[in-house]
CSV table of C-alpha atoms and ligand atoms in Angstrom, one decimal:
chain,number,residue,atom,x,y,z
C,30,UNK,CA,1.2,-27.1,12.6
C,31,UNK,CA,3.5,-29.6,13.6
C,32,UNK,CA,5.3,-29.2,17.0
C,33,UNK,CA,9.2,-29.5,17.5
C,34,UNK,CA,8.7,-32.8,19.2
C,35,UNK,CA,6.5,-34.0,16.7
C,36,UNK,CA,8.8,-33.1,13.7
C,37,UNK,CA,11.9,-34.4,15.7
C,38,UNK,CA,10.2,-37.9,16.1
C,39,UNK,CA,9.1,-38.0,12.6
C,40,UNK,CA,12.5,-37.4,11.4
C,41,UNK,CA,14.5,-40.0,13.8
C,42,UNK,CA,11.6,-42.4,13.1
C,43,UNK,CA,12.9,-42.5,9.6
C,44,UNK,CA,16.6,-42.9,10.3
C,45,UNK,CA,18.7,-46.1,10.6
C,46,UNK,CA,22.5,-46.1,11.4
C,47,UNK,CA,24.9,-46.3,8.7
C,48,UNK,CA,26.7,-49.3,7.7
C,49,UNK,CA,29.2,-51.5,9.7
C,50,UNK,CA,32.7,-51.5,9.0
C,51,UNK,CA,36.1,-52.9,10.0
C,52,UNK,CA,38.7,-50.1,10.3
C,53,UNK,CA,42.0,-49.9,11.4
C,54,UNK,CA,42.2,-48.6,15.0
C,55,UNK,CA,44.0,-45.4,13.8
C,56,UNK,CA,40.8,-44.4,11.8
C,57,UNK,CA,38.3,-45.6,14.5
C,58,UNK,CA,38.6,-42.3,16.8
C,59,UNK,CA,34.9,-40.9,17.6
C,60,UNK,CA,33.0,-44.0,16.0
C,61,UNK,CA,30.8,-46.5,17.9
C,62,UNK,CA,31.7,-50.1,18.5
C,63,UNK,CA,29.0,-52.5,17.0
C,64,UNK,CA,30.6,-55.6,18.7
C,65,UNK,CA,32.1,-56.4,22.0
C,66,UNK,CA,35.7,-56.4,21.9
C,67,UNK,CA,37.5,-58.8,24.1
C,68,UNK,CA,41.4,-58.8,24.8
C,69,UNK,CA,43.3,-61.6,23.3
C,70,UNK,CA,46.3,-60.9,26.0
C,71,UNK,CA,46.8,-60.5,29.6
C,72,UNK,CA,47.2,-56.6,30.5
C,73,UNK,CA,50.0,-56.3,31.8
C,74,UNK,CA,51.1,-58.7,29.6
C,75,UNK,CA,53.7,-59.8,31.9
C,76,UNK,CA,55.0,-58.9,35.5
C,77,UNK,CA,57.0,-55.9,35.5
C,78,UNK,CA,58.6,-53.1,37.6
C,79,UNK,CA,56.5,-50.0,38.4
C,80,UNK,CA,59.5,-48.0,39.4
C,81,UNK,CA,63.4,-47.5,38.5
C,82,UNK,CA,64.9,-49.9,41.2
C,83,UNK,CA,66.3,-53.0,42.2
C,84,UNK,CA,64.3,-56.5,41.8
C,85,UNK,CA,64.8,-58.3,44.9
C,86,UNK,CA,63.2,-61.3,47.0
C,87,UNK,CA,61.6,-59.3,49.8
C,88,UNK,CA,63.2,-61.8,52.3
C,89,UNK,CA,66.6,-61.0,51.3
C,90,UNK,CA,66.3,-57.4,52.3
C,91,UNK,CA,64.3,-58.1,55.4
C,92,UNK,CA,65.2,-55.5,58.0
C,93,UNK,CA,67.0,-53.0,55.9
C,94,UNK,CA,67.0,-49.2,56.8
C,95,UNK,CA,68.7,-46.2,56.6
C,96,UNK,CA,70.7,-47.1,59.7
C,97,UNK,CA,71.4,-50.5,58.9
C,98,UNK,CA,71.6,-50.8,55.1
C,99,UNK,CA,72.2,-54.1,53.5
C,100,UNK,CA,74.8,-54.4,50.6
C,101,UNK,CA,73.6,-56.6,47.8
C,102,UNK,CA,75.5,-57.7,44.6
C,103,UNK,CA,73.8,-56.3,41.4
C,104,UNK,CA,73.6,-59.3,38.6
C,105,UNK,CA,73.3,-56.6,35.9
C,106,UNK,CA,70.8,-54.3,34.4
C,107,UNK,CA,67.0,-55.0,33.1
C,108,UNK,CA,65.9,-52.3,30.8
C,109,UNK,CA,62.4,-51.9,29.5
C,110,UNK,CA,62.2,-54.1,26.5
C,111,UNK,CA,64.8,-56.5,27.5
C,112,UNK,CA,63.3,-60.0,26.3
C,113,UNK,CA,66.2,-62.3,27.7
C,114,UNK,CA,64.2,-63.7,30.7
C,115,UNK,CA,66.7,-63.0,33.7
C,116,UNK,CA,66.5,-65.4,36.9
C,117,UNK,CA,67.5,-63.7,40.4
C,118,UNK,CA,70.0,-65.7,42.2
C,119,UNK,CA,69.9,-66.0,46.3
C,120,UNK,CA,70.8,-62.9,47.7
C,121,UNK,CA,71.4,-61.0,44.5
C,122,UNK,CA,69.4,-58.2,42.8
C,123,UNK,CA,68.8,-56.8,39.3
C,124,UNK,CA,69.0,-53.0,38.7
C,125,UNK,CA,65.7,-52.5,36.7
C,126,UNK,CA,63.9,-50.0,34.8
C,127,UNK,CA,60.1,-48.8,35.1
C,128,UNK,CA,58.2,-51.5,32.7
C,129,UNK,CA,60.9,-54.1,32.3
C,130,UNK,CA,59.9,-57.7,33.0
C,131,UNK,CA,60.6,-58.7,36.4
C,132,UNK,CA,63.3,-61.6,36.7
C,133,UNK,CA,62.3,-64.9,37.7
C,134,UNK,CA,62.5,-65.5,41.5
C,135,UNK,CA,61.9,-61.8,42.4
C,136,UNK,CA,59.0,-60.9,44.2
C,137,UNK,CA,59.5,-57.0,44.7
C,138,UNK,CA,61.2,-53.7,43.8
C,139,UNK,CA,63.2,-51.6,46.0
C,140,UNK,CA,62.8,-48.0,44.3
C,141,UNK,CA,65.9,-46.3,43.6
C,142,UNK,CA,65.4,-43.6,46.0
C,143,UNK,CA,65.8,-46.1,48.9
C,144,UNK,CA,69.4,-47.2,47.5
C,145,UNK,CA,72.6,-45.7,46.6
C,146,UNK,CA,71.9,-46.3,43.0
C,147,UNK,CA,75.2,-48.2,42.3
C,148,UNK,CA,75.4,-50.9,39.6
C,149,UNK,CA,77.8,-53.4,40.8
C,150,UNK,CA,77.2,-53.4,44.8
C,151,UNK,CA,74.2,-51.7,46.2
C,152,UNK,CA,73.3,-50.3,49.3
C,153,UNK,CA,69.7,-51.0,50.1
C,154,UNK,CA,68.4,-48.8,53.0
C,155,UNK,CA,64.6,-49.9,52.9
C,156,UNK,CA,62.7,-53.3,53.3
C,157,UNK,CA,59.6,-54.2,51.1
C,158,UNK,CA,56.5,-56.3,51.3
C,159,UNK,CA,56.4,-59.0,48.6
C,160,UNK,CA,54.5,-57.4,45.7
C,161,UNK,CA,55.8,-53.9,46.3
C,162,UNK,CA,56.0,-51.8,43.1
C,163,UNK,CA,55.3,-54.8,41.0
C,164,UNK,CA,52.7,-54.6,38.1
C,165,UNK,CA,51.1,-58.4,38.3
C,166,UNK,CA,50.4,-59.9,34.7
C,167,UNK,CA,46.5,-59.6,34.1
C,168,UNK,CA,45.8,-57.3,37.1
C,169,UNK,CA,44.4,-54.8,34.6
C,170,UNK,CA,42.5,-57.3,32.2
C,171,UNK,CA,42.5,-61.2,31.9
C,172,UNK,CA,43.0,-62.7,28.4
C,173,UNK,CA,39.6,-63.4,26.9
C,174,UNK,CA,37.8,-60.5,29.3
C,175,UNK,CA,35.7,-57.9,27.5
C,176,UNK,CA,37.5,-54.4,27.6
C,177,UNK,CA,34.8,-52.7,25.6
C,178,UNK,CA,31.2,-53.2,25.0
C,179,UNK,CA,29.0,-52.8,21.8
C,180,UNK,CA,27.7,-49.2,21.6
C,181,UNK,CA,30.7,-47.5,23.0
C,182,UNK,CA,31.9,-44.7,21.6
C,183,UNK,CA,35.8,-44.8,20.8
C,184,UNK,CA,37.5,-42.0,22.7
C,185,UNK,CA,41.2,-41.3,23.3
C,186,UNK,CA,41.1,-43.7,26.5
C,187,UNK,CA,39.3,-46.3,24.4
C,188,UNK,CA,41.9,-46.0,21.6
C,189,UNK,CA,44.7,-46.9,24.6
C,190,UNK,CA,43.0,-50.0,25.7
C,191,UNK,CA,42.5,-51.5,22.3
C,192,UNK,CA,46.1,-50.6,21.3
C,193,UNK,CA,47.6,-52.2,24.7
C,194,UNK,CA,45.7,-55.0,23.8
C,195,UNK,CA,47.2,-55.2,20.3
C,196,UNK,CA,43.5,-55.0,18.8
C,197,UNK,CA,44.5,-53.3,15.3
C,198,UNK,CA,41.0,-53.4,13.7
C,199,UNK,CA,37.7,-52.7,15.0
C,200,UNK,CA,34.3,-53.1,14.0
C,201,UNK,CA,32.1,-49.8,14.0
C,202,UNK,CA,29.4,-47.7,12.6
C,203,UNK,CA,31.1,-46.0,9.8
C,204,UNK,CA,31.9,-42.4,9.6
C,205,UNK,CA,28.7,-40.5,8.3
C,206,UNK,CA,29.5,-38.8,4.8
C,207,UNK,CA,27.5,-35.7,5.0
C,208,UNK,CA,27.1,-33.4,2.1
C,209,UNK,CA,26.2,-29.6,2.3
C,210,UNK,CA,24.4,-27.8,-0.5
C,211,UNK,CA,23.6,-24.0,-0.3
C,212,UNK,CA,21.1,-23.0,-3.0
C,213,UNK,CA,20.3,-19.5,-4.0
C,214,UNK,CA,21.1,-17.4,-7.4
C,215,UNK,CA,22.5,-14.5,-5.0
C,216,UNK,CA,25.3,-16.7,-3.5
C,217,UNK,CA,28.8,-16.5,-4.2
C,218,UNK,CA,31.4,-18.6,-2.4
C,219,UNK,CA,33.5,-16.8,0.2
C,220,UNK,CA,36.9,-15.6,-1.5
C,221,UNK,CA,35.2,-14.6,-4.8
C,222,UNK,CA,33.8,-11.1,-5.4
C,223,UNK,CA,30.2,-10.3,-5.0
C,224,UNK,CA,28.3,-8.7,-7.8
C,225,UNK,CA,25.3,-6.2,-7.2
C,226,UNK,CA,22.4,-7.9,-5.3
C,227,UNK,CA,24.8,-10.8,-4.5
C,228,UNK,CA,25.9,-12.1,-1.0
C,229,UNK,CA,28.8,-14.6,0.1
C,230,UNK,CA,27.3,-18.1,1.1
C,231,UNK,CA,27.6,-18.3,4.7
C,232,UNK,CA,25.2,-21.2,5.3
C,233,UNK,CA,27.6,-23.7,3.3
C,234,UNK,CA,30.6,-22.9,5.8
C,235,UNK,CA,28.7,-22.8,8.9
C,236,UNK,CA,26.8,-26.0,8.2
C,237,UNK,CA,30.3,-27.9,7.7
C,238,UNK,CA,31.4,-26.1,10.8
C,239,UNK,CA,28.3,-27.4,12.6
C,240,UNK,CA,29.1,-30.9,11.1
C,241,UNK,CA,32.6,-30.9,12.5
C,242,UNK,CA,31.6,-29.3,16.0
C,243,UNK,CA,29.2,-32.6,16.4
C,244,UNK,CA,32.1,-34.9,15.4
C,245,UNK,CA,31.4,-35.8,12.0
C,246,UNK,CA,32.7,-35.0,8.4
C,247,UNK,CA,31.4,-33.4,5.3
C,248,UNK,CA,32.4,-35.1,1.8
C,249,UNK,CA,31.3,-32.1,-0.1
C,250,UNK,CA,30.2,-28.6,0.6
C,251,UNK,CA,28.8,-26.7,-2.4
C,252,UNK,CA,26.2,-24.2,-3.7
C,253,UNK,CA,23.7,-24.3,-6.6
C,254,UNK,CA,21.5,-21.7,-8.3
C,255,UNK,CA,17.7,-21.7,-7.9
C,256,UNK,CA,17.6,-23.9,-11.0
C,257,UNK,CA,15.3,-26.8,-10.8
C,258,UNK,CA,17.1,-29.0,-13.2
C,259,UNK,CA,20.7,-28.0,-11.4
C,260,UNK,CA,19.5,-28.9,-8.1
C,261,UNK,CA,18.0,-32.4,-9.3
C,262,UNK,CA,21.1,-33.4,-11.1
C,263,UNK,CA,23.4,-32.4,-8.2
C,264,UNK,CA,21.3,-34.2,-5.6
C,265,UNK,CA,20.8,-37.1,-7.8
C,266,UNK,CA,24.7,-37.4,-7.9
C,267,UNK,CA,25.0,-37.0,-4.1
C,268,UNK,CA,22.5,-39.4,-3.5
C,269,UNK,CA,24.8,-42.1,-4.9
C,270,UNK,CA,27.0,-41.9,-1.8
C,271,UNK,CA,26.1,-39.5,0.9
C,272,UNK,CA,24.6,-40.8,4.0
C,273,UNK,CA,23.0,-37.4,4.9
C,274,UNK,CA,22.2,-34.4,2.7
C,275,UNK,CA,21.7,-30.9,4.1
C,276,UNK,CA,20.5,-28.1,1.9
C,277,UNK,CA,19.6,-24.6,2.7
C,278,UNK,CA,17.5,-22.0,1.0
C,279,UNK,CA,14.5,-22.3,-1.3
C,280,UNK,CA,11.9,-23.9,0.4
C,281,UNK,CA,9.8,-21.0,1.3
C,282,UNK,CA,6.8,-19.6,-0.3
C,283,UNK,CA,8.7,-17.3,-3.0
C,284,UNK,CA,8.5,-17.9,-6.8
C,285,UNK,CA,12.1,-19.1,-6.8
C,286,UNK,CA,12.2,-21.7,-4.2
C,287,UNK,CA,13.4,-24.4,-6.4
C,288,UNK,CA,14.4,-26.8,-3.7
C,289,UNK,CA,10.8,-27.2,-2.7
C,290,UNK,CA,9.8,-27.4,-6.2
C,291,UNK,CA,12.2,-30.0,-7.1
C,292,UNK,CA,11.7,-32.4,-4.4
C,293,UNK,CA,7.8,-32.1,-3.5
C,294,UNK,CA,6.3,-35.7,-4.0
C,295,UNK,CA,10.0,-37.2,-4.3
C,296,UNK,CA,10.9,-40.0,-2.2
C,297,UNK,CA,9.2,-39.7,1.4
C,298,UNK,CA,10.1,-36.0,1.2
C,299,UNK,CA,7.7,-34.0,3.2
C,300,UNK,CA,7.7,-30.2,3.7
C,301,UNK,CA,6.2,-29.3,7.2
C,302,UNK,CA,5.4,-26.1,9.0
C,303,UNK,CA,6.9,-26.2,12.4
C,304,UNK,CA,5.7,-24.1,15.2
C,305,UNK,CA,9.0,-22.5,16.1
C,306,UNK,CA,11.0,-19.4,15.7
C,307,UNK,CA,13.0,-19.2,13.9
C,308,UNK,CA,13.1,-22.3,11.5
C,309,UNK,CA,9.2,-22.7,10.5
C,310,UNK,CA,9.7,-24.1,7.1
C,311,UNK,CA,11.4,-27.5,7.5
C,312,UNK,CA,11.5,-30.4,5.0
C,313,UNK,CA,12.8,-34.0,5.6
C,314,UNK,CA,12.6,-37.3,3.8
C,315,UNK,CA,14.6,-40.1,2.1
C,316,UNK,CA,15.6,-40.0,-1.1
C,317,UNK,CA,16.9,-42.2,-3.9
C,318,UNK,CA,17.5,-45.8,-4.0
C,319,UNK,CA,19.8,-45.8,-1.2
C,320,UNK,CA,17.0,-43.6,1.1
C,321,UNK,CA,19.3,-41.2,1.9
C,322,UNK,CA,18.2,-38.8,4.7
C,323,UNK,CA,17.7,-35.3,3.1
C,324,UNK,CA,17.1,-32.3,5.3
C,325,UNK,CA,16.0,-29.1,3.3
C,326,UNK,CA,16.3,-26.3,5.8
C,327,UNK,CA,15.4,-22.6,5.1
C,328,UNK,CA,17.8,-20.1,4.0
C,329,UNK,CA,18.0,-17.7,7.0
C,330,UNK,CA,21.7,-18.3,8.7
C,331,UNK,CA,20.2,-18.0,12.1
C,332,UNK,CA,17.2,-20.7,11.0
C,333,UNK,CA,19.8,-23.1,9.7
C,334,UNK,CA,22.0,-23.1,12.8
C,335,UNK,CA,18.8,-23.4,15.0
C,336,UNK,CA,17.3,-26.2,12.7
C,337,UNK,CA,20.8,-27.9,12.9
C,338,UNK,CA,21.0,-28.0,16.6
C,339,UNK,CA,17.2,-28.9,16.7
C,340,UNK,CA,16.8,-31.6,14.1
C,341,UNK,CA,20.1,-32.3,12.2
C,342,UNK,CA,22.2,-33.0,15.3
C,343,UNK,CA,20.0,-35.6,16.8
C,344,UNK,CA,19.7,-37.2,13.4
C,345,UNK,CA,23.6,-37.4,13.1
C,346,UNK,CA,23.7,-39.1,16.3
C,347,UNK,CA,21.3,-41.6,15.2
C,348,UNK,CA,23.0,-42.2,12.0
C,349,UNK,CA,26.2,-42.9,13.7
C,350,UNK,CA,24.3,-44.8,16.9
C,351,UNK,CA,26.0,-42.4,19.3
C,352,UNK,CA,24.1,-41.2,22.3
C,353,UNK,CA,22.5,-37.6,22.3
C,354,UNK,CA,20.6,-35.7,24.9
C,355,UNK,CA,19.9,-31.9,24.2
C,356,UNK,CA,21.3,-30.5,27.7
C,357,UNK,CA,20.0,-27.2,28.6
C,358,UNK,CA,21.2,-24.8,31.4
C,359,UNK,CA,18.8,-22.8,33.7
C,360,UNK,CA,19.4,-19.2,33.5
C,361,UNK,CA,18.0,-16.0,35.0
C,362,UNK,CA,16.5,-13.5,32.5
C,363,UNK,CA,18.4,-10.1,32.6
C,364,UNK,CA,15.9,-8.2,30.4
C,365,UNK,CA,12.7,-9.6,28.8
C,366,UNK,CA,11.6,-9.8,25.3
C,367,UNK,CA,8.7,-11.2,23.6
C,368,UNK,CA,7.8,-14.5,21.6
C,369,UNK,CA,5.1,-15.4,19.1
C,370,UNK,CA,2.4,-16.9,20.2
C,371,UNK,CA,2.0,-20.6,19.4
C,372,UNK,CA,5.6,-21.0,18.2
C,373,UNK,CA,8.5,-22.4,20.4
C,374,UNK,CA,11.2,-19.8,20.1
C,375,UNK,CA,15.0,-20.3,20.4
C,376,UNK,CA,16.4,-16.9,21.4
C,377,UNK,CA,19.7,-15.9,21.1
C,378,UNK,CA,21.3,-15.0,24.3
C,379,UNK,CA,24.7,-14.4,26.1
C,380,UNK,CA,25.5,-15.9,29.1
C,381,UNK,CA,26.5,-14.0,32.5
C,382,UNK,CA,26.7,-14.7,36.1
C,383,UNK,CA,24.2,-12.9,38.2
C,384,UNK,CA,25.1,-12.2,41.9
C,385,UNK,CA,24.2,-15.4,43.2
C,386,UNK,CA,26.7,-17.4,40.9
C,387,UNK,CA,23.7,-18.6,38.6
C,388,UNK,CA,23.5,-18.3,34.9
C,389,UNK,CA,22.1,-15.1,33.7
C,390,UNK,CA,20.9,-14.6,30.2
C,391,UNK,CA,20.4,-11.2,28.1
C,392,UNK,CA,19.4,-11.2,24.5
C,393,UNK,CA,22.2,-11.2,22.1
C,394,UNK,CA,21.5,-9.0,18.9
C,395,UNK,CA,18.4,-8.6,17.4
C,396,UNK,CA,15.8,-11.0,16.5
C,397,UNK,CA,16.2,-10.9,12.7
C,398,UNK,CA,17.0,-14.3,11.4
C,399,UNK,CA,19.6,-12.7,9.1
C,400,UNK,CA,21.6,-11.1,12.0
C,401,UNK,CA,24.7,-13.3,11.8
C,402,UNK,CA,27.0,-10.8,14.0
C,403,UNK,CA,24.4,-11.4,16.9
C,404,UNK,CA,24.4,-15.0,16.4
C,405,UNK,CA,28.4,-14.8,16.7
C,406,UNK,CA,28.2,-13.3,20.2
C,407,UNK,CA,25.3,-15.7,21.3
C,408,UNK,CA,26.4,-18.4,23.9
C,409,UNK,CA,23.2,-20.1,23.6
C,410,UNK,CA,19.7,-20.5,22.7
C,411,UNK,CA,16.8,-19.6,25.2
C,412,UNK,CA,14.1,-22.3,24.5
C,413,UNK,CA,10.8,-20.7,25.3
C,414,UNK,CA,7.7,-22.7,25.2
C,415,UNK,CA,5.1,-22.2,22.7
C,416,UNK,CA,2.6,-21.2,24.9
C,417,UNK,CA,4.6,-18.3,26.5
C,418,UNK,CA,4.5,-15.1,24.7
C,419,UNK,CA,6.4,-13.0,26.9
C,420,UNK,CA,9.4,-13.6,29.0
C,421,UNK,CA,9.8,-11.6,32.0
C,422,UNK,CA,12.8,-10.0,33.5
C,423,UNK,CA,13.8,-12.1,36.5
C,424,UNK,CA,11.8,-15.3,35.0
C,425,UNK,CA,13.8,-18.5,34.5
C,426,UNK,CA,14.5,-20.0,31.1
C,427,UNK,CA,16.5,-22.9,29.8
C,428,UNK,CA,19.4,-22.3,27.3
C,429,UNK,CA,20.8,-24.4,25.0
C,430,UNK,CA,24.7,-23.5,25.0
C,431,UNK,CA,26.1,-23.0,21.4
C,432,UNK,CA,29.6,-23.7,22.5
C,433,UNK,CA,31.1,-26.2,24.9
C,434,UNK,CA,30.2,-25.1,28.6
C,435,UNK,CA,33.6,-25.3,29.6
C,436,UNK,CA,34.4,-22.5,27.2
C,437,UNK,CA,31.9,-20.4,28.3
C,438,UNK,CA,32.9,-20.8,31.9
C,439,UNK,CA,36.3,-20.2,31.4
C,440,UNK,CA,35.2,-16.9,29.5
C,441,UNK,CA,33.1,-15.8,32.6
C,442,UNK,CA,36.0,-16.8,34.8
C,443,UNK,CA,38.4,-14.7,33.2
C,444,UNK,CA,36.0,-11.7,32.6
C,445,UNK,CA,35.2,-12.0,36.4
C,446,UNK,CA,38.9,-11.7,37.4
C,447,UNK,CA,39.4,-8.8,35.1
C,448,UNK,CA,36.5,-7.2,36.7
C,449,UNK,CA,38.2,-7.5,40.1
C,450,UNK,CA,41.4,-6.0,38.8
C,451,UNK,CA,39.2,-3.0,38.2
C,452,UNK,CA,40.4,-3.3,34.6
C,453,UNK,CA,37.1,-3.7,32.9
C,454,UNK,CA,37.2,-2.8,29.1
C,455,UNK,CA,34.5,-0.6,27.5
C,456,UNK,CA,33.9,-3.4,25.0
C,457,UNK,CA,32.0,-2.9,22.0
C,458,UNK,CA,28.6,-3.2,20.9
C,459,UNK,CA,29.0,-5.8,17.9
C,460,UNK,CA,32.1,-7.8,18.8
C,461,UNK,CA,32.5,-9.9,21.8
C,462,UNK,CA,32.7,-7.3,24.5
C,463,UNK,CA,35.7,-7.3,26.4
C,464,UNK,CA,33.9,-6.8,29.9
C,465,UNK,CA,30.2,-7.9,29.4
C,466,UNK,CA,27.7,-5.8,30.5
C,467,UNK,CA,26.5,-7.0,33.7
C,468,UNK,CA,22.9,-6.4,34.5
C,469,UNK,CA,22.6,-7.8,38.2
C,470,UNK,CA,24.9,-6.4,40.5
Z,29,AMP,P1,15.5,-18.5,1.0
Z,29,AMP,O1,14.9,-19.5,2.0
Z,29,AMP,O2,16.1,-19.2,-0.1
Z,29,AMP,O3,14.2,-17.5,0.5
Z,29,AMP,O4,16.4,-17.7,1.7
Z,29,AMP,C1,16.1,-16.9,2.8
Z,29,AMP,C2,17.1,-15.8,3.1
Z,29,AMP,O5,18.2,-16.2,3.4
Z,29,AMP,C3,17.3,-14.9,2.1
Z,29,AMP,O6,17.8,-13.6,2.6
Z,29,AMP,C4,18.8,-15.5,1.2
Z,29,AMP,O7,19.7,-14.5,0.6
Z,29,AMP,C5,19.4,-16.1,2.6
Z,29,AMP,N1,20.1,-17.2,2.2
Z,29,AMP,C6,19.9,-18.4,1.8
Z,29,AMP,N2,20.9,-19.1,1.4
Z,29,AMP,C7,21.9,-18.3,2.2
Z,29,AMP,C8,23.2,-18.9,2.3
Z,29,AMP,N3,23.8,-20.2,1.8
Z,29,AMP,N4,24.0,-18.1,2.9
Z,29,AMP,C9,23.5,-16.8,3.4
Z,29,AMP,N5,22.4,-16.6,3.3
Z,29,AMP,C10,21.8,-17.4,2.6
Z,30,MG,MG1,16.6,-18.6,-2.0
């Protein structure tokens, strides 16, 4: 058998980033720059006021104070966006708004709060140092200076600096086009009635959501019967345009496991038994003329989610050239469980707080890979190394969060506040309990 790390390394080894494209800035959020970006302009572009107030020569208002204010004639108003290019006459002032260009000759701003605010003659009751409340041209960045490096991911603040510099297009790793295909004769899309022996396809919608949660997009989410011809035809079709294909189902040892039958021997496809639980039957390879990476995940929903977290998410990061590191949090086990010998276990747990404020973990739902309601109340996956066959109460495990930690933290904070009010709800077994069962108190 292959270890999780070996399989992940084998997968990542075969993956190269998607194409470089030049995109309008509005479409670049979340993508990674492939080239450094320099600013063609100074930022700020021109000296401007940091305050609503009066533009002055500092020397003209020297000594002004509340006790001895200075009366200064106002030349006019300079609103933001005024492009006239005003000049400040000796002993004069301009009323000026935040962001408006400094008039020639002015070297400081007296903020409106230090004046009587009048528009013809203003009483100024504070002196200022030269430079006060002036935003200097180029103080943020100089024309020709690098504002972002190749390899940076474009987040909201990066969008802001690019837009400020007038950079309307950027060269990035393109968005990864992900296709999700569920396979199984028993599957019916949600929204349609199920007949005897049928079930709703949950892997398809879940994988689409996982792809989005990882910051990527699906271009197609569909389902197929256990029919080799249909599977081959549909795959061939998507291999012409997809950057990543994720299938689920049909790769076990059953008589109808058509995905495995179709893909055995195709491209670099390999079907591997990975010593993990759940998620043992894994398939991966590059298929078609474009050598599209294809994951064939097992069918059980919990196996799908675990496989996504462990193998697909890192692969998506490699495709999009994003940095990724699996981050786990330590937690104390509230009630122990067993783990199959020789397999790395990913055990669904809920996170709580123990008395010392550290995370505590307790099993969520049962161990079956079909238990989606149990999965839905899990906060994370406790990773139990292959050589351990028992997880003892009170021992420490590493937990891979399934939701952003801040969301889990917020929930725990809210629950602890509710507990302190003495208003702890009875909770329910299946749904997310209102007050979580607290094992350590
Ligand atoms: P398989 O790997 O195809 O043998 O499927 C294993 C189990 O997962 C079976 O109980 C299937 O019915 C179930 N399963 C497979 N695909 C899906 C899906 N897309 N949604 C929900 N359950 C599925
Ligand atoms: Mg099946």
